[in-house]
Amino acid sequence: ALFLLSLTVLLTALLAAGMLTRERRHIGFEGLAILGCYAAGIVALLSM
């Protein structure tokens, strides 16, 4: 169940990244790192 939950979190993060790229035309490594940290934080909070 936790695996599916983290998978959905990653999918939503990817969707958010896609929406951001549509608005900004490009997302740098900083944006990807921020999204990665955000998803990792959510997964860590849910796994507690």
PDB file of N, CA and C in Angstrom:
ATOM      1  N   ALA A   1       0.844  -1.208   0.000  1.00  0.00           N
ATOM      2  CA  ALA A   1       0.000   0.000   0.000  1.00  0.00           C
ATOM      3  C   ALA A   1       0.870   1.245   0.000  1.00  0.00           C
ATOM      4  N   LEU A   2       1.957   1.212   0.772  1.00  0.00           N
ATOM      5  CA  LEU A   2       2.854   2.360   0.835  1.00  0.00           C
ATOM      6  C   LEU A   2       3.508   2.606  -0.525  1.00  0.00           C
ATOM      7  N   PHE A   3       3.850   1.513  -1.228  1.00  0.00           N
ATOM      8  CA  PHE A   3       4.475   1.645  -2.543  1.00  0.00           C
ATOM      9  C   PHE A   3       3.529   2.352  -3.508  1.00  0.00           C
ATOM     10  N   LEU A   4       2.251   1.943  -3.501  1.00  0.00           N
ATOM     11  CA  LEU A   4       1.270   2.579  -4.381  1.00  0.00           C
ATOM     12  C   LEU A   4       1.091   4.035  -4.013  1.00  0.00           C
ATOM     13  N   LEU A   5       1.105   4.328  -2.721  1.00  0.00           N
ATOM     14  CA  LEU A   5       0.944   5.705  -2.268  1.00  0.00           C
ATOM     15  C   LEU A   5       2.102   6.573  -2.764  1.00  0.00           C
ATOM     16  N   SER A   6       3.327   6.076  -2.610  1.00  0.00           N
ATOM     17  CA  SER A   6       4.490   6.837  -3.077  1.00  0.00           C
ATOM     18  C   SER A   6       4.446   6.976  -4.597  1.00  0.00           C
ATOM     19  N   LEU A   7       3.947   5.953  -5.281  1.00  0.00           N
ATOM     20  CA  LEU A   7       3.849   6.006  -6.741  1.00  0.00           C
ATOM     21  C   LEU A   7       2.886   7.109  -7.162  1.00  0.00           C
ATOM     22  N   THR A   8       1.736   7.199  -6.503  1.00  0.00           N
ATOM     23  CA  THR A   8       0.772   8.244  -6.841  1.00  0.00           C
ATOM     24  C   THR A   8       1.357   9.622  -6.530  1.00  0.00           C
ATOM     25  N   VAL A   9       2.127   9.730  -5.444  1.00  0.00           N
ATOM     26  CA  VAL A   9       2.765  11.015  -5.105  1.00  0.00           C
ATOM     27  C   VAL A   9       3.739  11.407  -6.201  1.00  0.00           C
ATOM     28  N   LEU A  10       4.524  10.435  -6.697  1.00  0.00           N
ATOM     29  CA  LEU A  10       5.472  10.726  -7.772  1.00  0.00           C
ATOM     30  C   LEU A  10       4.743  11.131  -9.041  1.00  0.00           C
ATOM     31  N   LEU A  11       3.618  10.446  -9.331  1.00  0.00           N
ATOM     32  CA  LEU A  11       2.845  10.788 -10.527  1.00  0.00           C
ATOM     33  C   LEU A  11       2.285  12.196 -10.430  1.00  0.00           C
ATOM     34  N   THR A  12       1.777  12.567  -9.265  1.00  0.00           N
ATOM     35  CA  THR A  12       1.246  13.918  -9.102  1.00  0.00           C
ATOM     36  C   THR A  12       2.367  14.950  -9.213  1.00  0.00           C
ATOM     37  N   ALA A  13       3.565  14.607  -8.697  1.00  0.00           N
ATOM     38  CA  ALA A  13       4.705  15.514  -8.816  1.00  0.00           C
ATOM     39  C   ALA A  13       5.083  15.690 -10.286  1.00  0.00           C
ATOM     40  N   LEU A  14       5.036  14.593 -11.057  1.00  0.00           N
ATOM     41  CA  LEU A  14       5.334  14.683 -12.487  1.00  0.00           C
ATOM     42  C   LEU A  14       4.301  15.542 -13.203  1.00  0.00           C
ATOM     43  N   LEU A  15       3.030  15.378 -12.831  1.00  0.00           N
ATOM     44  CA  LEU A  15       1.973  16.190 -13.436  1.00  0.00           C
ATOM     45  C   LEU A  15       2.178  17.661 -13.107  1.00  0.00           C
ATOM     46  N   ALA A  16       2.539  17.947 -11.865  1.00  0.00           N
ATOM     47  CA  ALA A  16       2.793  19.336 -11.466  1.00  0.00           C
ATOM     48  C   ALA A  16       3.980  19.896 -12.254  1.00  0.00           C
ATOM     49  N   ALA A  17       5.000  19.058 -12.443  1.00  0.00           N
ATOM     50  CA  ALA A  17       6.164  19.495 -13.220  1.00  0.00           C
ATOM     51  C   ALA A  17       5.753  19.789 -14.660  1.00  0.00           C
ATOM     52  N   GLY A  18       4.874  18.958 -15.214  1.00  0.00           N
ATOM     53  CA  GLY A  18       4.406  19.183 -16.582  1.00  0.00           C
ATOM     54  C   GLY A  18       3.639  20.493 -16.691  1.00  0.00           C
ATOM     55  N   MET A  19       2.805  20.796 -15.689  1.00  0.00           N
ATOM     56  CA  MET A  19       2.058  22.051 -15.701  1.00  0.00           C
ATOM     57  C   MET A  19       3.015  23.229 -15.582  1.00  0.00           C
ATOM     58  N   LEU A  20       4.038  23.084 -14.748  1.00  0.00           N
ATOM     59  CA  LEU A  20       5.013  24.162 -14.579  1.00  0.00           C
ATOM     60  C   LEU A  20       5.788  24.389 -15.879  1.00  0.00           C
ATOM     61  N   THR A  21       6.149  23.296 -16.556  1.00  0.00           N
ATOM     62  CA  THR A  21       6.914  23.443 -17.795  1.00  0.00           C
ATOM     63  C   THR A  21       6.048  24.100 -18.870  1.00  0.00           C
ATOM     64  N   ARG A  22       4.748  23.873 -18.836  1.00  0.00           N
ATOM     65  CA  ARG A  22       3.879  24.513 -19.809  1.00  0.00           C
ATOM     66  C   ARG A  22       3.844  26.018 -19.592  1.00  0.00           C
ATOM     67  N   GLU A  23       3.897  26.427 -18.313  1.00  0.00           N
ATOM     68  CA  GLU A  23       3.829  27.854 -18.020  1.00  0.00           C
ATOM     69  C   GLU A  23       5.180  28.534 -18.207  1.00  0.00           C
ATOM     70  N   ARG A  24       6.243  27.897 -17.754  1.00  0.00           N
ATOM     71  CA  ARG A  24       7.560  28.524 -17.790  1.00  0.00           C
ATOM     72  C   ARG A  24       8.378  28.117 -19.021  1.00  0.00           C
ATOM     73  N   ARG A  25       7.867  27.180 -19.795  1.00  0.00           N
ATOM     74  CA  ARG A  25       8.558  26.704 -21.002  1.00  0.00           C
ATOM     75  C   ARG A  25       9.770  25.818 -20.691  1.00  0.00           C
ATOM     76  N   HIS A  26      10.355  25.977 -19.543  1.00  0.00           N
ATOM     77  CA  HIS A  26      11.489  25.113 -19.197  1.00  0.00           C
ATOM     78  C   HIS A  26      11.629  25.064 -17.688  1.00  0.00           C
ATOM     79  N   ILE A  27      12.056  23.916 -17.193  1.00  0.00           N
ATOM     80  CA  ILE A  27      12.287  23.765 -15.749  1.00  0.00           C
ATOM     81  C   ILE A  27      13.721  23.286 -15.578  1.00  0.00           C
ATOM     82  N   GLY A  28      14.451  24.000 -14.743  1.00  0.00           N
ATOM     83  CA  GLY A  28      15.857  23.659 -14.565  1.00  0.00           C
ATOM     84  C   GLY A  28      16.060  22.523 -13.588  1.00  0.00           C
ATOM     85  N   PHE A  29      17.332  22.222 -13.349  1.00  0.00           N
ATOM     86  CA  PHE A  29      17.642  21.161 -12.392  1.00  0.00           C
ATOM     87  C   PHE A  29      17.194  21.577 -10.991  1.00  0.00           C
ATOM     88  N   GLU A  30      17.157  22.891 -10.736  1.00  0.00           N
ATOM     89  CA  GLU A  30      16.703  23.372  -9.428  1.00  0.00           C
ATOM     90  C   GLU A  30      15.249  22.991  -9.206  1.00  0.00           C
ATOM     91  N   GLY A  31      14.407  23.194 -10.234  1.00  0.00           N
ATOM     92  CA  GLY A  31      12.991  22.842 -10.115  1.00  0.00           C
ATOM     93  C   GLY A  31      12.809  21.351  -9.887  1.00  0.00           C
ATOM     94  N   LEU A  32      13.589  20.547 -10.625  1.00  0.00           N
ATOM     95  CA  LEU A  32      13.488  19.092 -10.458  1.00  0.00           C
ATOM     96  C   LEU A  32      13.942  18.685  -9.058  1.00  0.00           C
ATOM     97  N   ALA A  33      14.987  19.336  -8.564  1.00  0.00           N
ATOM     98  CA  ALA A  33      15.487  19.010  -7.222  1.00  0.00           C
ATOM     99  C   ALA A  33      14.447  19.377  -6.175  1.00  0.00           C
ATOM    100  N   ILE A  34      13.805  20.545  -6.356  1.00  0.00           N
ATOM    101  CA  ILE A  34      12.774  20.975  -5.399  1.00  0.00           C
ATOM    102  C   ILE A  34      11.611  19.991  -5.414  1.00  0.00           C
ATOM    103  N   LEU A  35      11.169  19.588  -6.609  1.00  0.00           N
ATOM    104  CA  LEU A  35      10.066  18.631  -6.707  1.00  0.00           C
ATOM    105  C   LEU A  35      10.464  17.300  -6.081  1.00  0.00           C
ATOM    106  N   GLY A  36      11.701  16.881  -6.307  1.00  0.00           N
ATOM    107  CA  GLY A  36      12.179  15.621  -5.741  1.00  0.00           C
ATOM    108  C   GLY A  36      12.183  15.664  -4.216  1.00  0.00           C
ATOM    109  N   CYS A  37      12.665  16.775  -3.668  1.00  0.00           N
ATOM    110  CA  CYS A  37      12.689  16.923  -2.210  1.00  0.00           C
ATOM    111  C   CYS A  37      11.268  16.957  -1.658  1.00  0.00           C
ATOM    112  N   TYR A  38      10.365  17.634  -2.383  1.00  0.00           N
ATOM    113  CA  TYR A  38       8.976  17.728  -1.945  1.00  0.00           C
ATOM    114  C   TYR A  38       8.334  16.339  -1.900  1.00  0.00           C
ATOM    115  N   ALA A  39       8.535  15.560  -2.974  1.00  0.00           N
ATOM    116  CA  ALA A  39       7.970  14.208  -3.026  1.00  0.00           C
ATOM    117  C   ALA A  39       8.597  13.327  -1.951  1.00  0.00           C
ATOM    118  N   ALA A  40       9.911  13.452  -1.763  1.00  0.00           N
ATOM    119  CA  ALA A  40      10.593  12.641  -0.744  1.00  0.00           C
ATOM    120  C   ALA A  40      10.077  12.993   0.649  1.00  0.00           C
ATOM    121  N   GLY A  41       9.832  14.289   0.891  1.00  0.00           N
ATOM    122  CA  GLY A  41       9.315  14.703   2.191  1.00  0.00           C
ATOM    123  C   GLY A  41       7.931  14.130   2.450  1.00  0.00           C
ATOM    124  N   ILE A  42       7.075  14.158   1.411  1.00  0.00           N
ATOM    125  CA  ILE A  42       5.722  13.612   1.560  1.00  0.00           C
ATOM    126  C   ILE A  42       5.791  12.115   1.844  1.00  0.00           C
ATOM    127  N   VAL A  43       6.627  11.405   1.094  1.00  0.00           N
ATOM    128  CA  VAL A  43       6.757   9.955   1.300  1.00  0.00           C
ATOM    129  C   VAL A  43       7.282   9.668   2.712  1.00  0.00           C
ATOM    130  N   ALA A  44       8.245  10.464   3.169  1.00  0.00           N
ATOM    131  CA  ALA A  44       8.811  10.261   4.505  1.00  0.00           C
ATOM    132  C   ALA A  44       7.745  10.499   5.572  1.00  0.00           C
ATOM    133  N   LEU A  45       6.941  11.555   5.385  1.00  0.00           N
ATOM    134  CA  LEU A  45       5.883  11.845   6.363  1.00  0.00           C
ATOM    135  C   LEU A  45       4.847  10.727   6.388  1.00  0.00           C
ATOM    136  N   LEU A  46       4.492  10.215   5.198  1.00  0.00           N
ATOM    137  CA  LEU A  46       3.484   9.160   5.134  1.00  0.00           C
ATOM    138  C   LEU A  46       4.014   7.842   5.690  1.00  0.00           C
ATOM    139  N   SER A  47       5.321   7.606   5.563  1.00  0.00           N
ATOM    140  CA  SER A  47       5.876   6.335   6.028  1.00  0.00           C
ATOM    141  C   SER A  47       6.034   6.310   7.544  1.00  0.00           C
ATOM    142  N   MET A  48       5.955   7.472   8.208  1.00  0.00           N
ATOM    143  CA  MET A  48       6.124   7.510   9.657  1.00  0.00           C
ATOM    144  C   MET A  48       4.960   6.826  10.358  1.00  0.00           C
TER     145      MET A  48
END
